[in-house]
Coordinates of C-alpha atoms in Angstrom, one line a residue:
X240 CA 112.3 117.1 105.6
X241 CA 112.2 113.5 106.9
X242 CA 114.9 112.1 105.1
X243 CA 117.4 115.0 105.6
X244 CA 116.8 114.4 109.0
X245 CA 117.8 111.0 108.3
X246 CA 121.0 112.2 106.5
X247 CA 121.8 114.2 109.6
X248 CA 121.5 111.6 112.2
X249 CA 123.5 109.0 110.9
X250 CA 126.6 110.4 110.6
X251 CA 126.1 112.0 114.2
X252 CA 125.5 108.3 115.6
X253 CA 128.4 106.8 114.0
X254 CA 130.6 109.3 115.3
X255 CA 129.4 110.0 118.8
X256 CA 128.4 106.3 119.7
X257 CA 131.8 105.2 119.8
X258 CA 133.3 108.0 121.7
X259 CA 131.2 107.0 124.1
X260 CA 131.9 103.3 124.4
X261 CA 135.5 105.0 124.4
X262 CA 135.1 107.1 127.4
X263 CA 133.1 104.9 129.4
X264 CA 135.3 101.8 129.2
X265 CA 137.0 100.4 132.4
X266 CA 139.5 97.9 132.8
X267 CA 138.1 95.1 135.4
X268 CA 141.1 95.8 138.0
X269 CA 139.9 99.5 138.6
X270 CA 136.7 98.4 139.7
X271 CA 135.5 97.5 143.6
X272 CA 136.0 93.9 144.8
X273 CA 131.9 92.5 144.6
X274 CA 130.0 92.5 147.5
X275 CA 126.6 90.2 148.5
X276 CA 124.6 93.1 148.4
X277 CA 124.5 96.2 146.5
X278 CA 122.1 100.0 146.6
X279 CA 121.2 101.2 150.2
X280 CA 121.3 97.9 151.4
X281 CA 125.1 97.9 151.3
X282 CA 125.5 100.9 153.3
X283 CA 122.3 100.0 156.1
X284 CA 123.5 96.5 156.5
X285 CA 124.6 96.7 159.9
X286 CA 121.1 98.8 160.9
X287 CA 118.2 97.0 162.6
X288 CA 114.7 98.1 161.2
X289 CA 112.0 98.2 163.2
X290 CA 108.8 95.8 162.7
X291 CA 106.0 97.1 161.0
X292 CA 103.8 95.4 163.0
X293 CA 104.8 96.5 166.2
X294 CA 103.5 99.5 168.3
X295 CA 107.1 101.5 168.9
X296 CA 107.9 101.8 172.5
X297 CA 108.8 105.3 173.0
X298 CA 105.3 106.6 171.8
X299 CA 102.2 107.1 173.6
X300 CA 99.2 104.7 172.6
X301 CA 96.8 106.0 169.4
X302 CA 93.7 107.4 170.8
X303 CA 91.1 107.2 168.0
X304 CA 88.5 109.4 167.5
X305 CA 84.9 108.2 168.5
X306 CA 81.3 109.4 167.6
X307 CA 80.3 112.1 169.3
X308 CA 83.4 112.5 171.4
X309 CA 83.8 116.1 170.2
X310 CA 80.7 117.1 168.9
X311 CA 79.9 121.3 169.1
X312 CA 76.2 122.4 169.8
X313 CA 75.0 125.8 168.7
X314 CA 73.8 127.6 171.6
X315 CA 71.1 130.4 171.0
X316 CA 70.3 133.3 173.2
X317 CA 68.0 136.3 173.0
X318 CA 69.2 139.7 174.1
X319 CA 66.5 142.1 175.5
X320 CA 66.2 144.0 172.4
X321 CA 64.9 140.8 170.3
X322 CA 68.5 140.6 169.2
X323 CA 69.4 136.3 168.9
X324 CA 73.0 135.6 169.5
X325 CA 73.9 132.1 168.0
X326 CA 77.6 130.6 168.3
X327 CA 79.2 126.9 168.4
X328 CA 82.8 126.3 169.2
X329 CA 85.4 125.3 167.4
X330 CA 89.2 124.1 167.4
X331 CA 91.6 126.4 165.7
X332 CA 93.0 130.0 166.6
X333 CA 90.8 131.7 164.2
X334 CA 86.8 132.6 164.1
X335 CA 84.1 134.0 162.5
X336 CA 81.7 136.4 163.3
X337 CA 78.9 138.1 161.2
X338 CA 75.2 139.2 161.5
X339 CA 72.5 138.3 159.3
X340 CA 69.5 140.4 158.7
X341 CA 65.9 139.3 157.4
X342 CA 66.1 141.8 154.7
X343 CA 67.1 142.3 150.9
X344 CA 65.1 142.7 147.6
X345 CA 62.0 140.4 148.8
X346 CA 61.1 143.4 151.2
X347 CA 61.6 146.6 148.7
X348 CA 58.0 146.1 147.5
X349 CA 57.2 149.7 149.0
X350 CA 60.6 151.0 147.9
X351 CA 62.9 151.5 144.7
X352 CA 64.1 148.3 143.6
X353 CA 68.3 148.0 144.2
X354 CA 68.9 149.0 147.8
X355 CA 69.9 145.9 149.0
X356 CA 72.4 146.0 146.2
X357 CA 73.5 149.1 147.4
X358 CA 73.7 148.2 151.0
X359 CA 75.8 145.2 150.0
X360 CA 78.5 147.8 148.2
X361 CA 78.4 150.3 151.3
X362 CA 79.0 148.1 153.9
X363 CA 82.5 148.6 155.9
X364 CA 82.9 152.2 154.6
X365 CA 83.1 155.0 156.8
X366 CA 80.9 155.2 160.3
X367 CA 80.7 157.9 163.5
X368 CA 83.7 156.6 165.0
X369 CA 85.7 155.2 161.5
X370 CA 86.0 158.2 159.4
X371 CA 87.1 156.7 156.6
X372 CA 87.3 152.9 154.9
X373 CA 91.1 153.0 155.4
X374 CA 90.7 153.1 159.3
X375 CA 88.4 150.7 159.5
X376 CA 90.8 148.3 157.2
X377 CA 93.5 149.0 158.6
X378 CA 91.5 147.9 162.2
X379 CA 91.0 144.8 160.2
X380 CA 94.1 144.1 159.6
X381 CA 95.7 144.0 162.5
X382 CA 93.9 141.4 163.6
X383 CA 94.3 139.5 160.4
X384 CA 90.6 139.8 159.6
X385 CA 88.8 139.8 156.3
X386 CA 85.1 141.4 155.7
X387 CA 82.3 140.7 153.4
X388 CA 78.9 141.5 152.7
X389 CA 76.4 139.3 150.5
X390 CA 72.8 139.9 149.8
X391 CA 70.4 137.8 148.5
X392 CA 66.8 137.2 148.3
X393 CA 65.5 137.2 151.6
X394 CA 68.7 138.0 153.8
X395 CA 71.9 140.2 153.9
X396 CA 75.1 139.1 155.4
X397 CA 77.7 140.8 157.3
X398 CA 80.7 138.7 158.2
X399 CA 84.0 138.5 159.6
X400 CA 86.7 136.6 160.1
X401 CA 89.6 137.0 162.5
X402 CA 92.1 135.8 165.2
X403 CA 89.6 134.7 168.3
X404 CA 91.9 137.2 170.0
X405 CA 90.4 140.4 168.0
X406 CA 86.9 139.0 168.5
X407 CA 85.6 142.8 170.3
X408 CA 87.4 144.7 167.4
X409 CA 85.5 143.1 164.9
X410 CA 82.0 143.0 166.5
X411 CA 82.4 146.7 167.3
X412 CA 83.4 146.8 163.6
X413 CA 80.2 144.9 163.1
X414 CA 78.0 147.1 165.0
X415 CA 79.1 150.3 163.5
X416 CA 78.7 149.3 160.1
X417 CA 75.0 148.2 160.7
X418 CA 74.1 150.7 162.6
X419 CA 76.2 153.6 162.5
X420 CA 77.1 154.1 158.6
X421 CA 77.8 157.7 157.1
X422 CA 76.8 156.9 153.5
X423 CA 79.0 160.3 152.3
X424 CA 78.1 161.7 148.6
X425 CA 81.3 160.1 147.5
X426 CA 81.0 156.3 148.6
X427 CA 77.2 156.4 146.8
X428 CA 79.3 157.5 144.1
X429 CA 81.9 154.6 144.1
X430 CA 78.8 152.2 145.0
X431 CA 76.8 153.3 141.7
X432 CA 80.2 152.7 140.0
X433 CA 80.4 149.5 141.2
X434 CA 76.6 148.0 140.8
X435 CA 76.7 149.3 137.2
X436 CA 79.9 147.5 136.4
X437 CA 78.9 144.5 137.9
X438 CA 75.5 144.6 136.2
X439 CA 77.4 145.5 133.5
X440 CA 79.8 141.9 133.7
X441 CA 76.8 139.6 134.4
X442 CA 75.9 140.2 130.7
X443 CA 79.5 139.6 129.4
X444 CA 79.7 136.4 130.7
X445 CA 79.8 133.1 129.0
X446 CA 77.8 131.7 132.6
X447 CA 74.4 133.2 132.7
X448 CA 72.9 131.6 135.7
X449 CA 72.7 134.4 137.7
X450 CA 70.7 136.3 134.7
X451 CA 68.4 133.3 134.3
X452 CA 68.0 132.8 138.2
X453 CA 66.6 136.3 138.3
X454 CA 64.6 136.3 135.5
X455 CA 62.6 132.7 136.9
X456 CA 61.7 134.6 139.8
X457 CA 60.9 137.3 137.8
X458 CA 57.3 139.6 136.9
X459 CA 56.7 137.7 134.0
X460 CA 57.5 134.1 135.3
X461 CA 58.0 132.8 138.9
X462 CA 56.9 135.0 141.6
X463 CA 55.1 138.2 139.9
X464 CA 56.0 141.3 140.9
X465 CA 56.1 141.0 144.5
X466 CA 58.3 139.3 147.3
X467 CA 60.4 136.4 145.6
X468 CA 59.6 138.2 142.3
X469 CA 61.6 141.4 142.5
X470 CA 65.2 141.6 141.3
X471 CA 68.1 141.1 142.9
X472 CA 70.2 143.6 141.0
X473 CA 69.6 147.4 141.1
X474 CA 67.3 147.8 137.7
X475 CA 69.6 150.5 135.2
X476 CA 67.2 153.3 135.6
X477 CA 67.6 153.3 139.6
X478 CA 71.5 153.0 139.7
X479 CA 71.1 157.1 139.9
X480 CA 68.1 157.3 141.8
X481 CA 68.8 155.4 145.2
X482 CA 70.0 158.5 147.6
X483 CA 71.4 157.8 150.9
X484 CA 67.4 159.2 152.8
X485 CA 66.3 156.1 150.8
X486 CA 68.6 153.5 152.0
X487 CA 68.0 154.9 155.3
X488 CA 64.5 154.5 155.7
X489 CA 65.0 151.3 154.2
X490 CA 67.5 150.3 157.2
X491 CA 64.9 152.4 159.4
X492 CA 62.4 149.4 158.8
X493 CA 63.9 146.3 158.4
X494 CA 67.6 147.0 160.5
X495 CA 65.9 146.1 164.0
X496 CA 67.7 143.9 166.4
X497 CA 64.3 141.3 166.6
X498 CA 65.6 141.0 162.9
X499 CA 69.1 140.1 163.7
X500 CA 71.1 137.4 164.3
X501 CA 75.1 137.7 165.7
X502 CA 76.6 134.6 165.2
X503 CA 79.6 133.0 165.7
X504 CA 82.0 130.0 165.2
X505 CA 84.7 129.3 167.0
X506 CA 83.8 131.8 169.9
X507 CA 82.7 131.4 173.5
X508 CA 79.2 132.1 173.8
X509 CA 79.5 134.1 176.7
X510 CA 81.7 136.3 176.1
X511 CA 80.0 136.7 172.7
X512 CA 77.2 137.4 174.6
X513 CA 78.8 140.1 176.7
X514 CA 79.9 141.4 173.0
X515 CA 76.4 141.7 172.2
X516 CA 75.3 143.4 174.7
X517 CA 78.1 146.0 174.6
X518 CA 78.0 146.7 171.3
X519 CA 74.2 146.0 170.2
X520 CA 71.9 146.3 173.4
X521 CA 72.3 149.9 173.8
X522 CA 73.5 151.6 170.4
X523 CA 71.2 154.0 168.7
X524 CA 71.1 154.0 165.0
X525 CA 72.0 157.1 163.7
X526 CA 69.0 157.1 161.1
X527 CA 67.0 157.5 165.1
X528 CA 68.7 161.1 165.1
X529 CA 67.2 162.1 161.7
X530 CA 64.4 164.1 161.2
X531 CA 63.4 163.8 157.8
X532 CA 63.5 160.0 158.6
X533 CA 59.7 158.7 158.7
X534 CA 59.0 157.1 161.8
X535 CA 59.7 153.5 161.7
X536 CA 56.2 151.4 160.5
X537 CA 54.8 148.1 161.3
X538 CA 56.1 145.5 158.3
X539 CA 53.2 143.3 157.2
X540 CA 54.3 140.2 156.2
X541 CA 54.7 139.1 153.2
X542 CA 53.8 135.7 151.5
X543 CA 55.6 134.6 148.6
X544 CA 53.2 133.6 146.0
X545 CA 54.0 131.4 143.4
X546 CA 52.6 132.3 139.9
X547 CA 54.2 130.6 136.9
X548 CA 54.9 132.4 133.7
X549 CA 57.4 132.9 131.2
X550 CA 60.5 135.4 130.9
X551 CA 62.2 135.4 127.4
X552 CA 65.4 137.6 126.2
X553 CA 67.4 137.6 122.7
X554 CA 70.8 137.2 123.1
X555 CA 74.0 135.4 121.9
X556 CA 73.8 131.9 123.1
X557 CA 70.5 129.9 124.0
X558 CA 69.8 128.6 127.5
X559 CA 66.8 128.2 129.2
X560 CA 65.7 127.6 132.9
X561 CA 62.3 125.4 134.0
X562 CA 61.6 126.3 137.5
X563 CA 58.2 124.6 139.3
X564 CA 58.1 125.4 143.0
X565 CA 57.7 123.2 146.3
X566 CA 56.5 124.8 149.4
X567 CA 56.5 122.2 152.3
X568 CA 59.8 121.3 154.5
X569 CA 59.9 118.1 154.7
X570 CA 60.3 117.7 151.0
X571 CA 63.2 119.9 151.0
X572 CA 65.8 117.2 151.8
X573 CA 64.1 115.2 149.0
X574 CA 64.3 118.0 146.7
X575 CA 67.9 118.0 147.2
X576 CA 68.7 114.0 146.6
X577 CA 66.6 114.9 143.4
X578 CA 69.0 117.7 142.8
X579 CA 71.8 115.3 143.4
X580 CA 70.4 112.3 141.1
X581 CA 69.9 114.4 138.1
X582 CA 73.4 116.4 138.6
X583 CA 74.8 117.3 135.7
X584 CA 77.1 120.3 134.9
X585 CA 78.8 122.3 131.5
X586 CA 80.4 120.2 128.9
X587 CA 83.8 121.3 129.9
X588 CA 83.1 122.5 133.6
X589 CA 85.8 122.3 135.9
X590 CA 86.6 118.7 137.2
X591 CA 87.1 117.2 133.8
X592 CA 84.6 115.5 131.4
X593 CA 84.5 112.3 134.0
X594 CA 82.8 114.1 137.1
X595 CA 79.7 113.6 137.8
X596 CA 79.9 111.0 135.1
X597 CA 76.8 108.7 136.4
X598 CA 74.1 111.8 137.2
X599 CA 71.2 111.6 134.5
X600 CA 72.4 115.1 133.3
X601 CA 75.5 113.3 132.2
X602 CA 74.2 109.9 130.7
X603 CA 71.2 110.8 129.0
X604 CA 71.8 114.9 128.1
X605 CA 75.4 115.6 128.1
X606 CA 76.9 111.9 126.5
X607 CA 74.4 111.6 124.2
X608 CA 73.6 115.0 122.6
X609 CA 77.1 116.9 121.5
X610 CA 75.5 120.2 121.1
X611 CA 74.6 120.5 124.1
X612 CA 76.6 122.6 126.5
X613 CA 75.1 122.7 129.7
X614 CA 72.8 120.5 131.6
X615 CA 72.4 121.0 135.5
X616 CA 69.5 121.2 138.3
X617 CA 69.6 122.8 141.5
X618 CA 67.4 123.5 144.0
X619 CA 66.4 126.6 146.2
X620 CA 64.5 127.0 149.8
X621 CA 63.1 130.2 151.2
X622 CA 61.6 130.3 154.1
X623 CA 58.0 130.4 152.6
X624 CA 58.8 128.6 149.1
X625 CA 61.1 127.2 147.2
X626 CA 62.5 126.4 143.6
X627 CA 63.6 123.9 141.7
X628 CA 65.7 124.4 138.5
X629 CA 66.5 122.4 135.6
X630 CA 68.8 124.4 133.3
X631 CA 69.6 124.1 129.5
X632 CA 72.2 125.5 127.0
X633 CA 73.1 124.7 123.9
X634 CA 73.9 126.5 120.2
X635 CA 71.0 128.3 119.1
X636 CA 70.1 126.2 116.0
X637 CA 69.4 122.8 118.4
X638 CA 67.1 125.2 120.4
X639 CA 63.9 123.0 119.9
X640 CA 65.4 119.6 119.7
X641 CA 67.2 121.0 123.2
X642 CA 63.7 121.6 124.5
X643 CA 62.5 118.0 123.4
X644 CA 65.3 116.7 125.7
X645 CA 64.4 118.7 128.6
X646 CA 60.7 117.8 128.2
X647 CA 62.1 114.0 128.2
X648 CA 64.2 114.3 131.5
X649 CA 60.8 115.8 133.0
X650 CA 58.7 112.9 131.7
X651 CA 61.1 110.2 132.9
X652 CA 61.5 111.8 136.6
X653 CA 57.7 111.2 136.5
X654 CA 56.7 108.6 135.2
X655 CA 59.2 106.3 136.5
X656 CA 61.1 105.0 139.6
X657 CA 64.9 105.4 139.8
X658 CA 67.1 102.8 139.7
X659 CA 68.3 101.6 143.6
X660 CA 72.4 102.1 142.9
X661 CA 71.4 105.8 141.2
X662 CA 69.3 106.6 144.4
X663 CA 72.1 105.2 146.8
X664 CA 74.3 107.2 145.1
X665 CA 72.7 110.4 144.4
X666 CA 72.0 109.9 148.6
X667 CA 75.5 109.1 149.2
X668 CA 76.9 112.1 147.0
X669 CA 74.6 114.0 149.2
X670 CA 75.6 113.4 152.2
X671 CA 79.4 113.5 151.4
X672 CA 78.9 117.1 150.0
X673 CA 77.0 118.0 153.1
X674 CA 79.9 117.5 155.7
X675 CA 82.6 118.9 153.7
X676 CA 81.0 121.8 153.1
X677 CA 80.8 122.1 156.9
X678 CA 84.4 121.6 157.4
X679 CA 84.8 125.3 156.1
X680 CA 84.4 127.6 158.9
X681 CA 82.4 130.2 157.2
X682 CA 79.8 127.6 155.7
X683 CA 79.3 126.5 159.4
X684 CA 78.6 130.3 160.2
X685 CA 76.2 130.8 157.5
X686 CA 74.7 127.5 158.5
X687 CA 73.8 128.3 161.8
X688 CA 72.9 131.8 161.2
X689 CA 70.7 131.3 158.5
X690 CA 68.7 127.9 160.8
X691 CA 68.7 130.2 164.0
X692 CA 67.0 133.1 161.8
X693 CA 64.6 130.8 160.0
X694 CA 63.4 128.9 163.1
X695 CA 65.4 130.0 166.3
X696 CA 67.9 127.0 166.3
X697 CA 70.1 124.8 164.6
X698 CA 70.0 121.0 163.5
X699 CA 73.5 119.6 163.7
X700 CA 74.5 117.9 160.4
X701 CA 73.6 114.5 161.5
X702 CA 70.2 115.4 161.9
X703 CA 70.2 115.7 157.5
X704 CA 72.8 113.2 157.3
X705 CA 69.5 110.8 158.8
X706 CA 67.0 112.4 156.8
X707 CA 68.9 112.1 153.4
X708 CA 69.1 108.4 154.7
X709 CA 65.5 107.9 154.6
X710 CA 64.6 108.5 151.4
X711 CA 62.8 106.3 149.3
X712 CA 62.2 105.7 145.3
X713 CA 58.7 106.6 146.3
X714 CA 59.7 109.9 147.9
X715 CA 61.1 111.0 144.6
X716 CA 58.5 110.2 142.8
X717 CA 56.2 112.0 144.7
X718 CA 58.2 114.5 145.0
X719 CA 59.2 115.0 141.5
X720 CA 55.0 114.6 140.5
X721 CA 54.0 117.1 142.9
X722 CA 56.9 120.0 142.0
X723 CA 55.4 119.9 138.1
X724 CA 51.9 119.3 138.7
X725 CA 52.6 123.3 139.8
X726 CA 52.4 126.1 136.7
X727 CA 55.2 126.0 135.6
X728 CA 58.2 129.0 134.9
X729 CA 60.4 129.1 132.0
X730 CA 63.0 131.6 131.8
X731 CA 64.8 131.6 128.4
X732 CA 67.9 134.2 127.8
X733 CA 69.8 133.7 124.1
X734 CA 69.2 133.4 120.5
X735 CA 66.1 132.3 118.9
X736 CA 64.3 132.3 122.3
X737 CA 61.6 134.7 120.7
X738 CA 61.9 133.0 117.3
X739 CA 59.5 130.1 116.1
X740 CA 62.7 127.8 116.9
X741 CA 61.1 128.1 120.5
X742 CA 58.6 126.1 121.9
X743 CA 55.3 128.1 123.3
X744 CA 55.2 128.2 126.5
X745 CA 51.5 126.3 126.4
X746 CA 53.5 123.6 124.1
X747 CA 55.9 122.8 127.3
X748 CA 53.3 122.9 130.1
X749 CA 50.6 120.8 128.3
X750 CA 53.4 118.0 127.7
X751 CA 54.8 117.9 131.0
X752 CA 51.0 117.8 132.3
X753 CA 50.6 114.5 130.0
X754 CA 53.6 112.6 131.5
X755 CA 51.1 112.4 134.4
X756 CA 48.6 110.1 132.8
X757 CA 50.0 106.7 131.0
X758 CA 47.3 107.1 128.2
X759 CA 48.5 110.8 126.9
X760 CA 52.1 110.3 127.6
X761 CA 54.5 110.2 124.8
X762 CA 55.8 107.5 123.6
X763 CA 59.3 108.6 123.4
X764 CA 59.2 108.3 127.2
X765 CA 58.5 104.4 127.2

């Protein structure tokens, strides 16, 4: 095929080369008399440019930004009711709004699991004075405002965001969703619909860190079967069970104002104050009118207790999830420049093979063992815990040298000090992540909801950005020795996990326990 190509081309170049020479010759008279200079510099020549180095004239002096020169402070007060109202300005034409609730599936202990699924698929449908979803969107919409609800362990989420001009619409939208919702036969309906097919999705996908996040809080490993320990997604056998006098008494105990926080970004505090009291202060929920509502009853609280266990399932692929726990705040920040040093990610996550390219995931997991797929840690607080994941996946038949990997990751966070450039750069990774998450506006709300309903106010990100500063080799280390001297939970979801391809769950907590002691540890780990 080569050499008739060769054929081809040659008597094409010997025919069309010289017709080109042909066409493209000019006699020397026809062209322009030379000139000294030739391109744009012909046709400028007579224009002055200005000097680069010189301020121009006709425009106003540079004002630079300094330090503290525009700094917003969240501003926090309490409504009569117990309701907190939390806002910080900020520039732009647009806001948002939202209220967080201490609820979700920590506090279904005395009811069916799932309702705080079910809450999070109801919200913004029909109320007493929206009869439908379409009013209420098309509300929305003309003031160019979105809506969303999220649920997760310990809180639930309403928010909005919106032109600053349509801030009432909204927080009456706001109100009468919370506390004024119909929950009609047909919308349980389309909510049953949609929990099952999104239950139904979490098991198709190639990702299954939401899967193995539940499962290491789990009855059989993290938490027990209490608090922390209950599911976040509506268990199959309730999807048909969870009736609108269910979610009701549920709202009856946990939707109280004292409960509540309406915050805002890019508002003006008083006037979201006034909001507040319009719409909040004095609106009865309509689960107060019912009569075969029980009476509303004093919520003990409840402790999250942190158990340790293990939570296997056969499927398709193999990954598997450590998970010790860490209670006290001030290791939190540490926790996350832990996070931050080991790193790590999927084999082809997005970003390219080169990011995160210096994180211990991705020098000694990911570059080093090819059948690995994914190698990652993250970290998560609660108010009353916390847990800190290392998570492994890989083709089933590398299953136990996968393990022996993980186990080695764990010794060498223990037994030995990082390196000072990994530390300053795990810290400086940190701290870069930190403020720009918090140049999107609805990170910014979360932010200062979730702080003001934790501990009744907000510490600005420099406040972090000093902590994350502090850290020390020695805080790691500490840290990392006292997160696994605690039982341990493994969560393992894939092929083989039940198989003798798996380690026992004995085999990996005894070996992490000898990484304490120079004389037992292995000597794989140095």
């Amino acid at each position: 095929m080569l050499s008739t190509a060769r054929l081809w081309c040659r008597p094409i170049l010997r025919t069309c080369v010289p017709k080109y020479i042909r066409t493209n010759t000019t006699s020397k008279s026809s062209l322009p008399p030379e000139t000294g200079s030739l391109g744009r510099d012909s046709l400028l020549s007579s224009y002055t440019f200005p000097s680069m180095s010189k301020s121009v004239s006709w425009l106003p002096d540079v004002k630079y930004a300094q330090s503290g020169a525009n700094r917003y402070e969240t501003h926090v007060t309490t409504l009569d009711n117990g309701l907190k109202v939390a806002s910080e300005k900020l520039f732009g034409d647009f806001c948002t709004v939202g209220v967080i609730i201490s609820a979700g599936p920590r506090f279904e202990g005395g009811y069916m699991n799932g309702i705080s699924h079910f809450l999070e698929k109801l919200a913004f449908m029909s109320t007493t004075n929206y009869a439908n979803r379409d009013l209420i969107q098309d509300s929305l919409q003309s003031v160019n405002a979105i809506c969303d609800c999220q649920n997760s362990k310990d809180i639930i989420i309403y928010a909005l965001s919106c032109r600053t001009s349509g801030l009432e619409r909204v927080v009456d939208i706001l109100s009468e969703t919370i506390f004024q919702p119909k929950l009609l036969s047909e919308e349980l309906e389309e909510a049953q619909a949609a929990v099952f097919g999104e239950i139904d999705n979490l098991y198709k996908r190639y990702d299954p860190t939401p899967i193995l996040t539940d499962m290491i809080h789990s009855v059989r490993a993290g938490y027990g079967n209490q608090t922390l320990g209950l599911p976040k997604f509506t268990p199959l056998e309730n999807i048909s069970k969870i009736d609108s006098k269910l979610i009701y008494s549920y709202m009856n105990d946990y939707y109280r104002p004292e409960r509540m926080v309406l915050a805002g970004v890019g508002v003006d505090h008083d006037y979201l104050v006034e909001l507040g009291k319009k719409h909040f202060l004095n609106k009865t929920p309509v689960w107060k009118t019912m009569k075969d509502i029980a009476q509303q009853k004093i919520i003990a609280p409840s402790k999250a207790i942190w158990t340790g266990g293990k939570c296997l399932i056969e499927s398709d692929l193999s990954n598997l999830t450590f998970a010790p726990s860490y209670l006290e705040e001030h290791d939190f920040v540490t926790t996350c420049v832990l996070s931050q040093l080991l790193g790590g990610g999927g084999s082809f996550s997005a970003g390219g093979p080169g990011k995160g390219l210096y994180s211990r995931m991705y020098m000694n997991v990911l570059n080093r063992n090819e059948l690995m797929r994914t190698a990652v840690s993250y970290n998560q607080a609660y108010e009353d815990s916390g847990c800190f994941y290392m998570h492994f996946g890989c083709d089933p038949p590398f299953l136990k040298k996968m393990i022996d990997v993980a186990l080695r990751e764990i010794g060498l966070l223990i037994a030995h000090m990082p390196d000072a450039d990994e530390l300053d750069r795990a810290k400086a990774q940190l701290q870069s992540m930190l403020f720009m998450n918090l140049e999107q506006r609805p990170i910014v709300f979360e932010d200062v909801a979730r702080q003001v309903l934790a501990v009744g106010k907000r510490q600005q990100a420099d406040y972090y950005f000093n902590r994350i500063k502090r850290i020390t080799a020695d805080d790691i280390v500490r840290v990392s020795r006292r997160i696994f001297s605690t039982p341990l939970a493994v969560a393992g979801y894939g092929k083989g996990v039940n198989s003798s391809d798996m380690r026992s769950y004995n085999y990996i907590a005894d070996t992490i326990q000898r990484q304490f002691s120079p004389k037992t540890r292995w000597r794989i780990f140095g």
